C-alpha cells in the first residue's frame, strides 16, 4: 500500500510512444566514445515486445503516442511527466531538444482527466527518470538533467509525501540504477555510484527498505506492477544480457518474472522504465 491507501504498483493504463526513425542517428547519448549503432529493426521488435507485454500479458490499456522525427528521444516518455494519485506534473526536461516532447504527454493526461501541473520556472529542469516514488516518499536525483529547482517543484506539487534529493553520479538518471522492484523493495546496482546513491537515500529516509542488489547497474532498472489475479509482476533485463543479475531476479518468490530484452535502446541510454508512464485510472 502507498500512504494514500492505494495498492503499490497497481496500474491499468500505460502511456507509450513509438520510436522516431531519427533515434538511431540523433538520440542523445551520455558517452560518445563507445558509440554503437542502433539496429532500428531490432529496436522496434524489442519495443513491440515491451508494449505487447503491457497490453496483452498484463491487461493494461495502452495510450500510444505517435513518434515525431524531430524528437529523436520521444520513445522515452517516462521523462515527460511525474504522475501520483490524480496529479500529473508535466516536466521540463533538462535537455532542451527534449522539451517539446511534453506536449503530447500533457494532451493525453488531460484527456485522462488528471490534474495537470506545468512548470513555469524557466530555471527548473526535471526529467521523470530522476524521480523515484517508493510508495512512501519521493527521491529526486540531482543529475545532468534535473536540478534543485526541479526537485523543489516535485516537493511543492506532491505535498503529501516527503521529497529528498540524491546526487546522481556516473549515469544519466537516478532510475538508471535504482528502481522499486516491489513494495518496500529497492533494486540497486552494485557500482560505487549506485551504492553511494543508496547510502544517501538510506541516510535521509525515515522508512526502511529491503534491497535487491544487482551486479549490473543497468539491470537495476526494472518495472514493477501489481496486477489483479497475478500479484507481483516484474519486467527485468534478460539472462542473456545480464546473467548474474537475472539469477538474483529468479530468487524472488511469488513473482511473475518477465525477462525483456533491451539491447538497442540501451545504446542511447534507455532503460525499461523509460518507455512508459504507468497510471492507475479509476473508471
Ligand atoms: N537518450 C535518452 C536521453 O538522453 O534522454
PDB file of C-alpha atoms and ligand atoms in Angstrom, residues 27-29 73 76 79 98 127 145 172-173 268-269, ligand 1:
ATOM      1  CA  UNK A  27      19.065  10.391 -29.876  1.00  0.00           C
ATOM      2  CA  UNK A  28      21.149  11.820 -27.061  1.00  0.00           C
ATOM      3  CA  UNK A  29      23.916   9.653 -25.637  1.00  0.00           C
ATOM      4  CA  UNK A  73      14.277  10.669 -27.900  1.00  0.00           C
ATOM      5  CA  UNK A  76      11.398   7.742 -23.585  1.00  0.00           C
ATOM      6  CA  UNK A  79      10.893  11.727 -18.663  1.00  0.00           C
ATOM      7  CA  UNK A  98      13.572  17.092 -25.471  1.00  0.00           C
ATOM      8  CA  UNK A 127      13.355  14.514 -16.038  1.00  0.00           C
ATOM      9  CA  UNK A 145      19.171  16.669 -16.362  1.00  0.00           C
ATOM     10  CA  UNK A 172      22.120   9.639 -16.751  1.00  0.00           C
ATOM     11  CA  UNK A 173      19.258   9.400 -14.267  1.00  0.00           C
ATOM     12  CA  UNK A 268      21.074   5.550 -26.302  1.00  0.00           C
ATOM     13  CA  UNK A 269      20.769   5.303 -22.516  1.00  0.00           C
TER      14      UNK A 269
HETATM   15  N1  LIG B   1      18.702   9.234 -24.839  1.00  0.00           N
HETATM   16  C1  LIG B   1      17.982   9.446 -23.658  1.00  0.00           C
HETATM   17  C2  LIG B   1      18.258  10.778 -23.088  1.00  0.00           C
HETATM   18  O1  LIG B   1      19.371  11.241 -23.242  1.00  0.00           O
HETATM   19  O2  LIG B   1      17.444  11.426 -22.515  1.00  0.00           O
END
